[in-house]
Short mmCIF file of C-alpha atoms and ligand atoms in Angstrom, two decimals:
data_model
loop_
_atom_site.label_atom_id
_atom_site.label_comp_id
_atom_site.label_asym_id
_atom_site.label_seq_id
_atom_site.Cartn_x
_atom_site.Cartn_y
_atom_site.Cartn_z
CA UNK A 920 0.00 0.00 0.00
CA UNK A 921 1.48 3.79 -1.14
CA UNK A 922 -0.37 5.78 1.12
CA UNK A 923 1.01 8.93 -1.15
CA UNK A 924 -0.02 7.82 -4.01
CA UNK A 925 -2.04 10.26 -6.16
CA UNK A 926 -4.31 9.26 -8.53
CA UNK A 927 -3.99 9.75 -12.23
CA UNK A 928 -7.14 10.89 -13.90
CA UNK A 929 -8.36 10.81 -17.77
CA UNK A 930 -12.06 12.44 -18.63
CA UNK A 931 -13.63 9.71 -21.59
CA UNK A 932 -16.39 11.60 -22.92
CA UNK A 933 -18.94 10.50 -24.48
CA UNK A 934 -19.95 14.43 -25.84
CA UNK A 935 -23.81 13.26 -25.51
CA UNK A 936 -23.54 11.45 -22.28
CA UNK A 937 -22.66 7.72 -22.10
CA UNK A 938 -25.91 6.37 -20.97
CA UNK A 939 -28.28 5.43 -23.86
CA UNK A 940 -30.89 7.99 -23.46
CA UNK A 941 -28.94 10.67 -22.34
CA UNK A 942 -29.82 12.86 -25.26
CA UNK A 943 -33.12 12.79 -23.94
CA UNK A 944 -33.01 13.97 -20.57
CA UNK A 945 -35.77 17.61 -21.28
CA UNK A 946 -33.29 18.92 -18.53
CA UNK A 947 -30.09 18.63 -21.40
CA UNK A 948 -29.67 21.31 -24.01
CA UNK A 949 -29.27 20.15 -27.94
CA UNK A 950 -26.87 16.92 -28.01
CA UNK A 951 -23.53 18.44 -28.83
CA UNK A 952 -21.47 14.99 -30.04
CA UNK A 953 -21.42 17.09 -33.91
CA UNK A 954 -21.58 20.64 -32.08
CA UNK A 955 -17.47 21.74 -31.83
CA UNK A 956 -18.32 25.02 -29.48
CA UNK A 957 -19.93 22.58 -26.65
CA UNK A 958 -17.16 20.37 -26.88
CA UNK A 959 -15.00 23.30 -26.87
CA UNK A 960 -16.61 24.44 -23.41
CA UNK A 961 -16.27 20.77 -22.05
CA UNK A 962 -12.94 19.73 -22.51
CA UNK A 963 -11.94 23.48 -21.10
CA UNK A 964 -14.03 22.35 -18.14
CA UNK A 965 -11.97 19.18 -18.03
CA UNK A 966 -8.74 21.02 -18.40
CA UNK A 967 -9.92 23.41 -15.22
CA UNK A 968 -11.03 19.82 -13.44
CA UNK A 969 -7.03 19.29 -14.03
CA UNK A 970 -7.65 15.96 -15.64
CA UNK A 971 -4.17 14.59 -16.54
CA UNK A 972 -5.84 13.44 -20.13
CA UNK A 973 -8.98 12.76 -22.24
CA UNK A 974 -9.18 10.34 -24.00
CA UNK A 975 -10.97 9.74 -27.51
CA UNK A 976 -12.32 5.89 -28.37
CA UNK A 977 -13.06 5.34 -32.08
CA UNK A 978 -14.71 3.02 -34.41
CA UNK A 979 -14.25 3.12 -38.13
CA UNK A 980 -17.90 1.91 -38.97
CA UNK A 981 -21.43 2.72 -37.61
CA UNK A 982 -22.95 0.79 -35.14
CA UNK A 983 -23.84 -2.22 -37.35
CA UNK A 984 -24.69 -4.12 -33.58
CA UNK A 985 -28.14 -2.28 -33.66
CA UNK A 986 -30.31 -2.35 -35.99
CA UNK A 987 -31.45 1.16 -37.81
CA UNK A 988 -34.31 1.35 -36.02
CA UNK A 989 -32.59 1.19 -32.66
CA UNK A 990 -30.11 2.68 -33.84
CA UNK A 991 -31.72 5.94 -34.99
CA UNK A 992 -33.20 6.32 -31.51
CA UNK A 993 -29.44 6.66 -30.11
CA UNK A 994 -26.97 9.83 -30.19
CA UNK A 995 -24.33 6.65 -31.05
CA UNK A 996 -24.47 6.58 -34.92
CA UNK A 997 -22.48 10.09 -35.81
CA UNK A 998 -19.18 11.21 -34.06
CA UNK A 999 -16.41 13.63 -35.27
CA UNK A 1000 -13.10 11.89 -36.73
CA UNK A 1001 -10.96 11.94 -33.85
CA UNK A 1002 -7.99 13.63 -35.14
CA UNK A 1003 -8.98 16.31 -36.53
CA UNK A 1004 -11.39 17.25 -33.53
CA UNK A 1005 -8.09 16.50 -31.34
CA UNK A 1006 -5.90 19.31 -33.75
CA UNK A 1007 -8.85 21.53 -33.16
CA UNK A 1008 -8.97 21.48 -29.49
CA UNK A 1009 -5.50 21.63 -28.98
CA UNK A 1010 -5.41 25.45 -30.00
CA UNK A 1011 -7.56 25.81 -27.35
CA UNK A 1012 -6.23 24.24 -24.50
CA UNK A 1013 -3.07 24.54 -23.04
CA UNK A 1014 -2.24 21.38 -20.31
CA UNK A 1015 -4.70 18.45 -20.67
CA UNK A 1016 -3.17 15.81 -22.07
CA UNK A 1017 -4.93 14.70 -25.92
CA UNK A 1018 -5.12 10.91 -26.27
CA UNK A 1019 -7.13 8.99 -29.17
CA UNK A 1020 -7.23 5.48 -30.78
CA UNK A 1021 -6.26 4.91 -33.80
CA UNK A 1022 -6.38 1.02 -34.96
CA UNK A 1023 -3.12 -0.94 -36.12
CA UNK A 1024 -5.52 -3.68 -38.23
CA UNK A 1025 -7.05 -0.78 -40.33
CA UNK A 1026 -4.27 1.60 -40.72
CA UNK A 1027 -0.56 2.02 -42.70
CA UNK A 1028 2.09 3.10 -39.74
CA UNK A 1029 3.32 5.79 -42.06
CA UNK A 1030 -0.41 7.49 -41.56
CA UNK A 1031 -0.21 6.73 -37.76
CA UNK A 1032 3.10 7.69 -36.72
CA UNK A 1033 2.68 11.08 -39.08
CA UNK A 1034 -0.60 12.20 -37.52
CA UNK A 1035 0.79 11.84 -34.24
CA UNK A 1036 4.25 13.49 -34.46
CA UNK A 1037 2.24 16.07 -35.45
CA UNK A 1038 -0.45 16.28 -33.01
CA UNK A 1039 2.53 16.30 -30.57
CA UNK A 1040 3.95 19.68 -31.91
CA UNK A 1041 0.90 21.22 -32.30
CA UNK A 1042 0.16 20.52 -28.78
CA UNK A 1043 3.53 21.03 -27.38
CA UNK A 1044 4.01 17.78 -26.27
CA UNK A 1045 0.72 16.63 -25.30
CA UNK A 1046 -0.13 13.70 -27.64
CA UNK A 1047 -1.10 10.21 -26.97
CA UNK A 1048 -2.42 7.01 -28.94
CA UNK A 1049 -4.23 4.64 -27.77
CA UNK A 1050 -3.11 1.67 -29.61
CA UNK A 1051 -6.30 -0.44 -30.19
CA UNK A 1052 -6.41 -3.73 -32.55
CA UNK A 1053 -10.20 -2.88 -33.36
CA UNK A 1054 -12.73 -5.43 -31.86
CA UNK A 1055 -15.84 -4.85 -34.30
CA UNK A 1056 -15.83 -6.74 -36.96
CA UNK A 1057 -18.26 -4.72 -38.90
CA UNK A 1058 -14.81 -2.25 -39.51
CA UNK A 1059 -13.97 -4.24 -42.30
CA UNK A 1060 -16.06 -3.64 -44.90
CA UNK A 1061 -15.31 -0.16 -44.93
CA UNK A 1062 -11.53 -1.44 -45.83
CA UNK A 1063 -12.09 -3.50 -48.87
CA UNK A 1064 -11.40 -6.43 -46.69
CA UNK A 1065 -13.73 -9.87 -46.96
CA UNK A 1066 -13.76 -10.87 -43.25
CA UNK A 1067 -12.27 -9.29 -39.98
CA UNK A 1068 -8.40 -10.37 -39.04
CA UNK A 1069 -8.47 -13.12 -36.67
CA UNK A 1070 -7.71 -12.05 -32.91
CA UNK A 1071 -3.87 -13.50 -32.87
CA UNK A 1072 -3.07 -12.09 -36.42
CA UNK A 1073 -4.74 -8.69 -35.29
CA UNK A 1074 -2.46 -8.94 -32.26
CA UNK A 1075 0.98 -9.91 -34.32
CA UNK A 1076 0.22 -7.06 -37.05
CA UNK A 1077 -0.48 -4.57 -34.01
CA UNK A 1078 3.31 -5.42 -32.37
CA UNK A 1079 4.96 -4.89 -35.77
CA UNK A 1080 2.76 -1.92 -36.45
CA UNK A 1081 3.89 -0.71 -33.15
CA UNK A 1082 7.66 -1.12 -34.13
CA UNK A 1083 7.42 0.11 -37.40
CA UNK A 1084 5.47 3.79 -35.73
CA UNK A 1085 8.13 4.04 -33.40
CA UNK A 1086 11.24 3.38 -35.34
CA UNK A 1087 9.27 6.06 -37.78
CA UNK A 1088 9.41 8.67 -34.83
CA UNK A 1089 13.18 8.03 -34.70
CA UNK A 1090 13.98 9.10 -38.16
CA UNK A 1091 15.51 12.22 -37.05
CA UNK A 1092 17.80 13.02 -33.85
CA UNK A 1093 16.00 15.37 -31.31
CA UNK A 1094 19.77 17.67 -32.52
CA UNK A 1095 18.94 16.88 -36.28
CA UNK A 1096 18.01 20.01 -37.15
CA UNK A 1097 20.54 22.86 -37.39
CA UNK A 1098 19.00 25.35 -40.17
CA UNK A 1099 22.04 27.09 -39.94
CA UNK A 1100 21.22 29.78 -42.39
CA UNK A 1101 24.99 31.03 -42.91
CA UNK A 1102 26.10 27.12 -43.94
CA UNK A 1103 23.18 27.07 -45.50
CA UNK A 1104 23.14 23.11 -43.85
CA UNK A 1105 19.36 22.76 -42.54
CA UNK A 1106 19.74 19.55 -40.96
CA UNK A 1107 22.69 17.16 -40.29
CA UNK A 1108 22.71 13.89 -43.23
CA UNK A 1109 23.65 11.78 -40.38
CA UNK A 1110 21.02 12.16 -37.84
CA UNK A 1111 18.85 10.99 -40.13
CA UNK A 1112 17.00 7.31 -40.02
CA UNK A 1113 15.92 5.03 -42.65
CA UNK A 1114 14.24 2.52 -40.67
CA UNK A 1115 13.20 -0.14 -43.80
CA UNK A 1116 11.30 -2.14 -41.54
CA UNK A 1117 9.95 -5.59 -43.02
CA UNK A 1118 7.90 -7.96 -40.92
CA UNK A 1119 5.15 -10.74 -41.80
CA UNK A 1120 2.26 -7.74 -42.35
CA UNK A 1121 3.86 -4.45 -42.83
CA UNK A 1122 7.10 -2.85 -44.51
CA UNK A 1123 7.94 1.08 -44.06
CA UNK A 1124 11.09 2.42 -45.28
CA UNK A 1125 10.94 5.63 -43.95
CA UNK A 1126 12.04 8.22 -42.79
CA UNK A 1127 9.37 9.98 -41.41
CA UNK A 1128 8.26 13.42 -43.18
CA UNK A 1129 7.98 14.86 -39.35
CA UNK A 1130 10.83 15.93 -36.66
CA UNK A 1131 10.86 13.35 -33.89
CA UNK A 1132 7.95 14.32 -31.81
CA UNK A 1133 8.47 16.46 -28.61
CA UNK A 1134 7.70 13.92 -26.30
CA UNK A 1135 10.38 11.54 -27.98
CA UNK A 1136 7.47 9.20 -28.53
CA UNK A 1137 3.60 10.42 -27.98
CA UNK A 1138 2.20 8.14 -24.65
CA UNK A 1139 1.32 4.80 -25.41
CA UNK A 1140 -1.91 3.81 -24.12
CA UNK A 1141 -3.07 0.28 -24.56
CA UNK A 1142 -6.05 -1.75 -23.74
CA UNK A 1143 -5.91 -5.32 -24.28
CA UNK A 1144 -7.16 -7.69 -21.51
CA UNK A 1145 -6.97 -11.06 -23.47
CA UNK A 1146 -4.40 -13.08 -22.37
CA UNK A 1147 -2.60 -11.54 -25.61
CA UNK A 1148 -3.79 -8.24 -24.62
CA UNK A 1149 -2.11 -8.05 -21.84
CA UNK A 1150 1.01 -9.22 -22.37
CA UNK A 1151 1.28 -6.47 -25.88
CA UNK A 1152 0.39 -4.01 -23.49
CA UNK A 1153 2.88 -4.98 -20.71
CA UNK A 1154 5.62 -4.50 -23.30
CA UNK A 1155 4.67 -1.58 -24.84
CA UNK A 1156 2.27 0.95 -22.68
CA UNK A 1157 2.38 3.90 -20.77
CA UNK A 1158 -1.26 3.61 -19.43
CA UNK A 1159 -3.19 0.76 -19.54
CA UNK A 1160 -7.16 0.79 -19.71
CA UNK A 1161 -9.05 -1.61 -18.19
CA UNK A 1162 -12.51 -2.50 -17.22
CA UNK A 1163 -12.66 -4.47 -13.91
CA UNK A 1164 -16.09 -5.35 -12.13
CA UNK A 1165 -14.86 -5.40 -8.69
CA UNK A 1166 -12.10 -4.06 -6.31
CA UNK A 1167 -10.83 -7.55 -6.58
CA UNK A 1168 -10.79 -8.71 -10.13
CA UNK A 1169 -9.19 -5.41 -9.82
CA UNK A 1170 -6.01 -5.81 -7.65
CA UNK A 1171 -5.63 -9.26 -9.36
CA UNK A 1172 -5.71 -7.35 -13.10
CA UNK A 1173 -3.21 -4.88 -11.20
CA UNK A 1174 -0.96 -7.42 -10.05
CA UNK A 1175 -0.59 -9.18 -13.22
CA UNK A 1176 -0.24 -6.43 -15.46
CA UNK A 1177 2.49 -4.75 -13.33
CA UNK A 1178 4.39 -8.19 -13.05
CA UNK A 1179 4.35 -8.43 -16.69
CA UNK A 1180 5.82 -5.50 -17.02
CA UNK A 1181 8.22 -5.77 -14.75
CA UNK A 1182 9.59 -9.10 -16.50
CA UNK A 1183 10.18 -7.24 -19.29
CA UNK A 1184 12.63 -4.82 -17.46
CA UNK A 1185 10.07 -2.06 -17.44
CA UNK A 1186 9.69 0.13 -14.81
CA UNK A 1187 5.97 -0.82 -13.02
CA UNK A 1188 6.16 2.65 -11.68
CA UNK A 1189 5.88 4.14 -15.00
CA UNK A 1190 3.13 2.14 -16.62
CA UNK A 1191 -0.44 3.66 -14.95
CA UNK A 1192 -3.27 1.27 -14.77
CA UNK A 1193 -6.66 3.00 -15.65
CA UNK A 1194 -9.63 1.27 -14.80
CA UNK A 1195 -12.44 2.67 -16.19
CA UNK A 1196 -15.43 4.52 -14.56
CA UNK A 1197 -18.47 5.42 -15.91
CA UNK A 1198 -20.62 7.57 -13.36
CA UNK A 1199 -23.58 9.92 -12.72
CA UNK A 1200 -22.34 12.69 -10.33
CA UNK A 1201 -24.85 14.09 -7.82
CA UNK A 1202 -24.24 16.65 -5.14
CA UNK A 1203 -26.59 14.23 -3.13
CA UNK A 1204 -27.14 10.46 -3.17
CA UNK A 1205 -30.88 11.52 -3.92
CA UNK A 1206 -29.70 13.78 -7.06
CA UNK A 1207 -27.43 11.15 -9.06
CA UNK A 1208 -29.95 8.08 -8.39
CA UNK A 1209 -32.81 10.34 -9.51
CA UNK A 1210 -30.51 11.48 -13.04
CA UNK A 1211 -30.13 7.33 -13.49
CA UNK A 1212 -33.59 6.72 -13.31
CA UNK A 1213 -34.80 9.08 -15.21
CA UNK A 1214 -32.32 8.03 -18.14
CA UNK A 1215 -33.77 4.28 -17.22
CA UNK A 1216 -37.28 5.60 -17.61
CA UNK A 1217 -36.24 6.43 -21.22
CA UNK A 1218 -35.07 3.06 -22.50
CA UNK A 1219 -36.90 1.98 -25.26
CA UNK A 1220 -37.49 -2.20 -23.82
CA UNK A 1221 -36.41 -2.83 -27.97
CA UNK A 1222 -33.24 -0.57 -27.97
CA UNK A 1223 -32.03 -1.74 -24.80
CA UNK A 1224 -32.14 -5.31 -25.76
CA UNK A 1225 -30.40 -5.00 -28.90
CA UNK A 1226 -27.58 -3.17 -26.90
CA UNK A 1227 -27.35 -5.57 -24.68
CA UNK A 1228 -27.09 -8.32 -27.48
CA UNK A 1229 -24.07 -5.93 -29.00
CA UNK A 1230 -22.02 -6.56 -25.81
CA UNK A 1231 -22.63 -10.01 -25.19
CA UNK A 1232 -22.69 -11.38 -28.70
CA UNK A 1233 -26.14 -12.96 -27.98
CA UNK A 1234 -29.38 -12.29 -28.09
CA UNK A 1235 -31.52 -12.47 -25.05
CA UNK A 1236 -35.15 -11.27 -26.35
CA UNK A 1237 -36.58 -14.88 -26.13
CA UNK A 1238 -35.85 -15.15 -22.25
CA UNK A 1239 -38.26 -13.20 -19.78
CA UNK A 1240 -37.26 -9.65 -18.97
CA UNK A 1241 -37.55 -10.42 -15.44
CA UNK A 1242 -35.70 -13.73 -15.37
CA UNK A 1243 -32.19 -14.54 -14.39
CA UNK A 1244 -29.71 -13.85 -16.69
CA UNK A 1245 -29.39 -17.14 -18.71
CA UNK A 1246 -25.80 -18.99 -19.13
CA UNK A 1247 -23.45 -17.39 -22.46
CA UNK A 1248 -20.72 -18.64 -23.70
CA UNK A 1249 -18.33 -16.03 -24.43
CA UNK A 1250 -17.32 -15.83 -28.29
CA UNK A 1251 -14.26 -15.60 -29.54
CA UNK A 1252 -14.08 -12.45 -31.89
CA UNK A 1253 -15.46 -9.75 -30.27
CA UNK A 1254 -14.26 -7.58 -27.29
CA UNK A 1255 -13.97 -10.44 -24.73
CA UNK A 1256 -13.74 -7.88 -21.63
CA UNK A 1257 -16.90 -6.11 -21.93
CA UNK A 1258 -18.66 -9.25 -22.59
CA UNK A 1259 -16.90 -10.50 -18.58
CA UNK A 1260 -16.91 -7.32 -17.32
CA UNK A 1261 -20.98 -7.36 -17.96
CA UNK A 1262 -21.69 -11.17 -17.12
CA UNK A 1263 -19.63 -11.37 -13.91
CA UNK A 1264 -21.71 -7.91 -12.84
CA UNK A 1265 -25.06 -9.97 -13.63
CA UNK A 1266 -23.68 -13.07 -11.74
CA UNK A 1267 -22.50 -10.59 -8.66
CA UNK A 1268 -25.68 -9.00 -8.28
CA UNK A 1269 -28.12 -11.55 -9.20
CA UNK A 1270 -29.30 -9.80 -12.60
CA UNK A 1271 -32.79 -10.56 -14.27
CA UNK A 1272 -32.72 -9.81 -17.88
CA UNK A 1273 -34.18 -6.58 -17.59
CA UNK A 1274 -31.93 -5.10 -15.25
CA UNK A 1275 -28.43 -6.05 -17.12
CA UNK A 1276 -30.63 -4.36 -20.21
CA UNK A 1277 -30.88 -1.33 -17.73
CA UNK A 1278 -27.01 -1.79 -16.83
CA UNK A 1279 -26.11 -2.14 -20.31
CA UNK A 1280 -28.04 1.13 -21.59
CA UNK A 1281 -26.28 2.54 -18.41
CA UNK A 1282 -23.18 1.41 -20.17
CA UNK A 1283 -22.26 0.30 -16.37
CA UNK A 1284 -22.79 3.83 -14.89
CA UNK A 1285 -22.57 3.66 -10.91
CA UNK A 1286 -24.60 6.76 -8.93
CA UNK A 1287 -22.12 8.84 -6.73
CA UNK A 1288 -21.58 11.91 -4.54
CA UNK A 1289 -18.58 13.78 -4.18
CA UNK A 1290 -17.53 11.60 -1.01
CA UNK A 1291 -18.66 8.88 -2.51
CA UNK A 1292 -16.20 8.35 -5.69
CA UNK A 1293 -13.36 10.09 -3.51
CA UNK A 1294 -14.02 6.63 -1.52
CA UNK A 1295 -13.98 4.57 -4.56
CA UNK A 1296 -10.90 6.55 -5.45
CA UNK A 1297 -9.08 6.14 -2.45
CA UNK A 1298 -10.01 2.46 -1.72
CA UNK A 1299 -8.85 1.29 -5.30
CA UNK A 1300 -5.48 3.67 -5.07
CA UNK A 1301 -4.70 1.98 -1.92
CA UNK A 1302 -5.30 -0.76 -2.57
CA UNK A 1303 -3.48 -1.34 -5.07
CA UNK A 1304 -5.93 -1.92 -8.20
CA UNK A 1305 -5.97 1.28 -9.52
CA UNK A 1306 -3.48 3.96 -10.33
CA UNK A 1307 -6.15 6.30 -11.23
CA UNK A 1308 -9.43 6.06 -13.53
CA UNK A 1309 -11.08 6.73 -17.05
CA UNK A 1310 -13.55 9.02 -15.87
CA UNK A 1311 -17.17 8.87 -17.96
CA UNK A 1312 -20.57 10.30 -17.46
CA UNK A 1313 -23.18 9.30 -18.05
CA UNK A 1314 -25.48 11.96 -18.40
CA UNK A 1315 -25.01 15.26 -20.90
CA UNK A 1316 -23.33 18.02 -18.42
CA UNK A 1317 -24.41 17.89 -14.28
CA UNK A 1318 -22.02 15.49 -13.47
CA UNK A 1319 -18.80 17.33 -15.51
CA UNK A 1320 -19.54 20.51 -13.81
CA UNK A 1321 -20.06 18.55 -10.27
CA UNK A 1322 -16.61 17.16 -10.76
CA UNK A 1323 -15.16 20.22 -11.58
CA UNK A 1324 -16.57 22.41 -8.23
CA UNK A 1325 -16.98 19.29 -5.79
CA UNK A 1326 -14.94 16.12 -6.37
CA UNK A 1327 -12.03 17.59 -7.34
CA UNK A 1328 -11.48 19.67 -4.21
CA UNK A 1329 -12.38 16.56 -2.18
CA UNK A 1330 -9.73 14.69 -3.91
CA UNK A 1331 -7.58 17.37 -3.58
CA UNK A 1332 -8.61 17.64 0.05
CA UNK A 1333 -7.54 14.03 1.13
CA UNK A 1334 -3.96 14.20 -1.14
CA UNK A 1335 -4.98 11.80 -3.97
CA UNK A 1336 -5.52 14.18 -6.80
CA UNK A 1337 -2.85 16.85 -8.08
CA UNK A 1338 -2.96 20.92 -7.22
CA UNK A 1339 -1.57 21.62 -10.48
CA UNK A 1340 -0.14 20.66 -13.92
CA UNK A 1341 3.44 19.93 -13.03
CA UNK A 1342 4.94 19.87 -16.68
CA UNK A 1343 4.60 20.71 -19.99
CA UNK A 1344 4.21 17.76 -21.52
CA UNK A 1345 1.50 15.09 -20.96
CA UNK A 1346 4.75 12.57 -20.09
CA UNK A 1347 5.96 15.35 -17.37
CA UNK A 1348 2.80 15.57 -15.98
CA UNK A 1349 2.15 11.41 -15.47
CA UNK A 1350 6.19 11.35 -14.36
CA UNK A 1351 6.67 9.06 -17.10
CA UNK A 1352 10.17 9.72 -18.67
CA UNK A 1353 11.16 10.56 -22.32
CA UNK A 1354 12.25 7.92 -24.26
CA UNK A 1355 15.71 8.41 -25.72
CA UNK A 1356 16.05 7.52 -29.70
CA UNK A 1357 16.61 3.90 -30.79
CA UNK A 1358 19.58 5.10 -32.36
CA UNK A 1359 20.82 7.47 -29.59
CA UNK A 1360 20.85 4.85 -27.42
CA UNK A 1361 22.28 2.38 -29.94
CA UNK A 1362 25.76 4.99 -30.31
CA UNK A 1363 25.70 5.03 -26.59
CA UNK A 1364 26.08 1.48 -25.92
CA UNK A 1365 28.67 0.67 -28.84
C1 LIG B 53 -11.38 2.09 -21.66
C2 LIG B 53 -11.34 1.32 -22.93
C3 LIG B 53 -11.32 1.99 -24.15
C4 LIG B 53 -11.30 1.30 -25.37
N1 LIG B 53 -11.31 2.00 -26.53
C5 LIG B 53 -11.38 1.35 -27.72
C6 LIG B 53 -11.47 2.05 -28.94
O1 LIG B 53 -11.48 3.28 -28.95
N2 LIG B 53 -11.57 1.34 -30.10
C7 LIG B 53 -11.55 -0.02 -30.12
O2 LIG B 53 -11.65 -0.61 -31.21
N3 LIG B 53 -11.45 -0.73 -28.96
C8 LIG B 53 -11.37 -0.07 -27.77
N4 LIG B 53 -11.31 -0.78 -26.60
C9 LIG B 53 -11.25 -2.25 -26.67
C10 LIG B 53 -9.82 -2.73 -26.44
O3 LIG B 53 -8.92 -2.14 -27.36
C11 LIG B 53 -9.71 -4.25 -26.54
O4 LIG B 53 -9.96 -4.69 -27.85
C12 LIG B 53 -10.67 -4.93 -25.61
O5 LIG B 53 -10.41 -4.51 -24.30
C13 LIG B 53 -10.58 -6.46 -25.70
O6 LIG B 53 -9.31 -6.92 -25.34
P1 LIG B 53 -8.57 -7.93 -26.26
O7 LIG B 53 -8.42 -7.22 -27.60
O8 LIG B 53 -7.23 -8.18 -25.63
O9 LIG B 53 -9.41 -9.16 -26.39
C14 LIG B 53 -11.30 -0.12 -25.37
C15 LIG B 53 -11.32 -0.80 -24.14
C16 LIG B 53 -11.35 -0.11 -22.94
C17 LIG B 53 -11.38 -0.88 -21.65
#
C-alpha cells in the first residue's frame, strides 16, 4: 500500500452522455457529439477539473450491432473523426493531455506515426495514442477487406505496427536540425533514419516526413485484456485501460499487469493502470440516483435489448425480462472484456434480464456523490488496483460541472488528486520519462 499515491485521472467523454438515453433527458440542451463550441466548453471544463488526459475511443464503422431502427433512436451513430477534432482542441487548451485510438488492423504506420508526431507539436508535447487492434468486426467492410483479421493475427500485425510507428518517430535526432542559415546546412545527413522495416504484415522504409515528436514518442496507451492483450500491453504501454467489475478482479488485473511488465525490465512505476469509470455525479445520493432513473425511464425495452445483445454477442429477447440472466458462452471475436466485465456484474448481483438491459443502456454507470467516488478513489489507489481512472458520465453536463466544483477539491482535500499541472508535456505531468532515440541509445552502448 502507497499511502502517497495520487491518482492519475483521464475524462472519456462520451460528448452526448454515455448512458443510452442521455440525449433525452428535457433537462439537457441540444446533443452536442457534432456541435465543436460545446465540446470546446467541455474539454476546457476538463482542463480546469485538471484531468491529466482525455481520452478519444473510435470506431471506423457505424454501429452495425443495432439495428437502424434502434439505432436511430441513439446519439451513437455520428461522431467527429478523432484527429482532426483532437488538432482543433489543442489550439484551445493549453495542459490536458490529448489521447485517441487509432487502430493498427485498419491503418498504414506511415499514416499513424505522421498524424501523431504532429499532433505532438501542435500541442507542445501533449499527444497520446491509444493503440487499439479494433474489436468490431463490422470495420472491415469499410476497408475493402472480406472478413475481420483473426484475434492473434490482429495482435501480431499490431506489435509490428507498433515497431514500425516508433522506429518512424526516430527518423531524425531530437539535434537533427541545425538550419544554420549562414552554412546554408538545414539539418545534419547523419542524424537521419531510414528505418526499412519488413515484418510478416507491414514494410515502411521511412524516414518519417515529421521531426521526432516532442515527447520523444507520444504516450502509449493500450487496452488489451486477453491473455494476448495483456502481455502487448505490458511491453509496450504507458497507461493501460481496463474495465474491472470489482475491487478484486481489480487488484488481481493490477498485479498481473504490473508483473508483466516488470519481466520485461520495465519500470511498473511508469506504466499507470486505468480502470475505467463510468458515473452519474450528484451533489446528493438523492440527485445522481434520480438522473439514473430518469435516463432508465427512457429506455426503449427494444433498444435496450439490442444493446445488450451488442455486448454479449447474444441475443436475449426470447428469455423473460424479469428472469435470471441465462448462461453465455463467451465468443471468440469480439471484445472479450466487456462481454466479462458485464456477465460477472449480472452473476455478482443476481441480474434478471431486464436489469443487465438497464445496466447495459447505463453502459455500467454507478450513482455517486462527491464523497462517494473520492471513496472509490481512495479504496482502489490503496489498494493497489488502480493507479487512477477513465472518468465517464453518463449523463449530458451535471455530473462534468459537479466534478469540476466538488470532487475535485475533495480529492484534492484528502492528497490523492494533483494541485496543479506539473509539466509541460503530458509525459511530465504522469512522471513518465522521455524515451531516448533507438539510435541514440544504440551509439551510446557501442
Ligand atoms: C477504456 C477502454 C477503451 C477502449 N477504446 C477502444 C477504442 O477506442 N476502439 C476499439 O476498437 N477498442 C477499444 N477498446 C477495446 C480494447 O482495445 C480491446 O480490444 C478490448 O479490451 C478487448 O481486449 P482484447 O483485444 O485483448 O481481447 C477499449 C477498451 C477499454 C477498456
Amino acid at each position: 500500500m502507497t499511502s502517497d499515491k495520487k491518482a492519475v485521472l483521464f475524462f472519456f467523454p462520451e460528448w452526448g452522455g454515455m448512458h443510452l438515453t442521455a440525449w433525452r433527458d428535457p433537462a439537457a440542451p441540444q446533443d452536442p457529439t457534432m456541435d465543436f463550441a460545446t465540446i470546446k466548453t467541455m474539454v476546457r471544463k476538463a482542463e480546469q477539473a485538471k484531468f491529466h488526459g482525455f481520452f478519444l475511443a473510435d470506431t471506423l464503422a457505424i454501429r452495425h450491432s443495432l439495428s437502424s431502427r434502434a439505432l436511430s433512436r441513439t446519439a451513437k451513430a455520428v461522431r467527429f473523426e478523432p484527429l482532426t477534432l483532437m488538432a482543433a482542441l489543442s489550439g484551445y487548451t493549453e495542459h490536458i493531455g490529448l489521447l485517441m485510438t487509432a487502430s493498427t488492423t485498419y491503418n498504414e504506420p506511415y499514416h499513424v506515426a505522421r498524424q501523431f508526431a504532429s499532433l505532438d507539436h501542435l500541442s507542445g508535447g501533449r499527444a497520446g495514442w491509444n493503440v487499439v487492434t479494433s474489436g468490431t468486426p463490422a470495420e472491415s467492410s469499410n476497408f475493402g477487406r472480406e472478413a475481420h483479421m483473426p484475434h492473434d493475427q490482429r495482435y501480431r500485425r499490431a506489435g509490428e505496427f507498433f515497431e514500425a510507428v516508433t522506429g518512424l518517430w526516430d527518423s531524425f535526432d531530437d539535434d537533427a536540425f541545425e538550419r544554420d542559415k549562414a552554412s546554408g546546412r538545414y539539418f545534419d545527413p547523419g542524424k537521419m533514419h531510414e528505418l526499412n522495416y519488413r515484418g510478416e504484415f507491414l514494410s515502411v522504409a521511412g524516414p518519417l516526413t515529421v521531426a521526432r515528436p516532442i515527447q520523444g514518442r507520444p504516450v502509449i496507451a493500450q487496452a488489451g485484456s486477453s491473455d494476448t492483450g495483456r502481455a502487448f500491453a505490458a511491453g509496450i504501454a504507458d497507461v493501460i485501460y481496463t474495465l474491472q467489475p470489482s475491487l478484486e478482479q481489480g487488484r488481481t488485473f493490477y498485479a498481473d499487469v504490473k508483473t508483466q511488465v516488470a519481466d520485461r525490465g520495465r519500470d511498473p512505476d511508469h506504466v499507470k493502470v486505468l480502470p475505467a469509470l463510468v458515473t452519474v455525479i450528484g451533489r446528493t445520493e438523492a440527485e445522481a440516483q434520480d438522473m439514473l432513473a430518469l435516463l432508465d425511464s427512457l429506455v426503449d425495452d427494444h433498444v435496450g435489448l439490442e444493446q445488450l445483445a451488442a455486448v454479449l454477442e447474444t441475443d436475449l429477447s426470447s428469455y423473460p425480462l424479469d428472469g435470471p440472466v441465462p448462461d453465455i458462452q463467451e465468443t471468440a471475436i469480439g471484445a472479450k472484456t466487456r462481454q466479462r466485465y458485464f456477465l460477472s456484474k449480472a452473476r455478482e448481483q443476481n441480474m434478471t434480464v431486464r436489469e443487465l438491459m438497464r445496466f447495459a443502456a447505463r453502459i455500467g454507470a454507478v450513482a455517486h456523490t462527491p464523497e462517494s467516488i473520492a471513496d472509490h478513489i481512495e479504496e482502489w489507489l490503496h489498494a493497489d488496483a488502480a493507479d487512477g481512472f477513465n472518468i465517464t458520465f453518463a449523463d449530458t453536463g451535471a455530473s462534468l460541472d459537479n466534478w469540476l466544483h466538488f470532487v475535485v477539491p475533495e480529492l484534492q482535500r484528502r492528497g490523492l488528486f494533483h494541485e496543479d499541472y506539473s509539466g509541460t508535456t503530458l509525459r511530465e505531468n504522469l512522471g513518465i520519462p522521455r524515451p531516448r532515440s533507438r539510435y541514440v541509445a544504440e551509439a551510446a552502448r557501442s
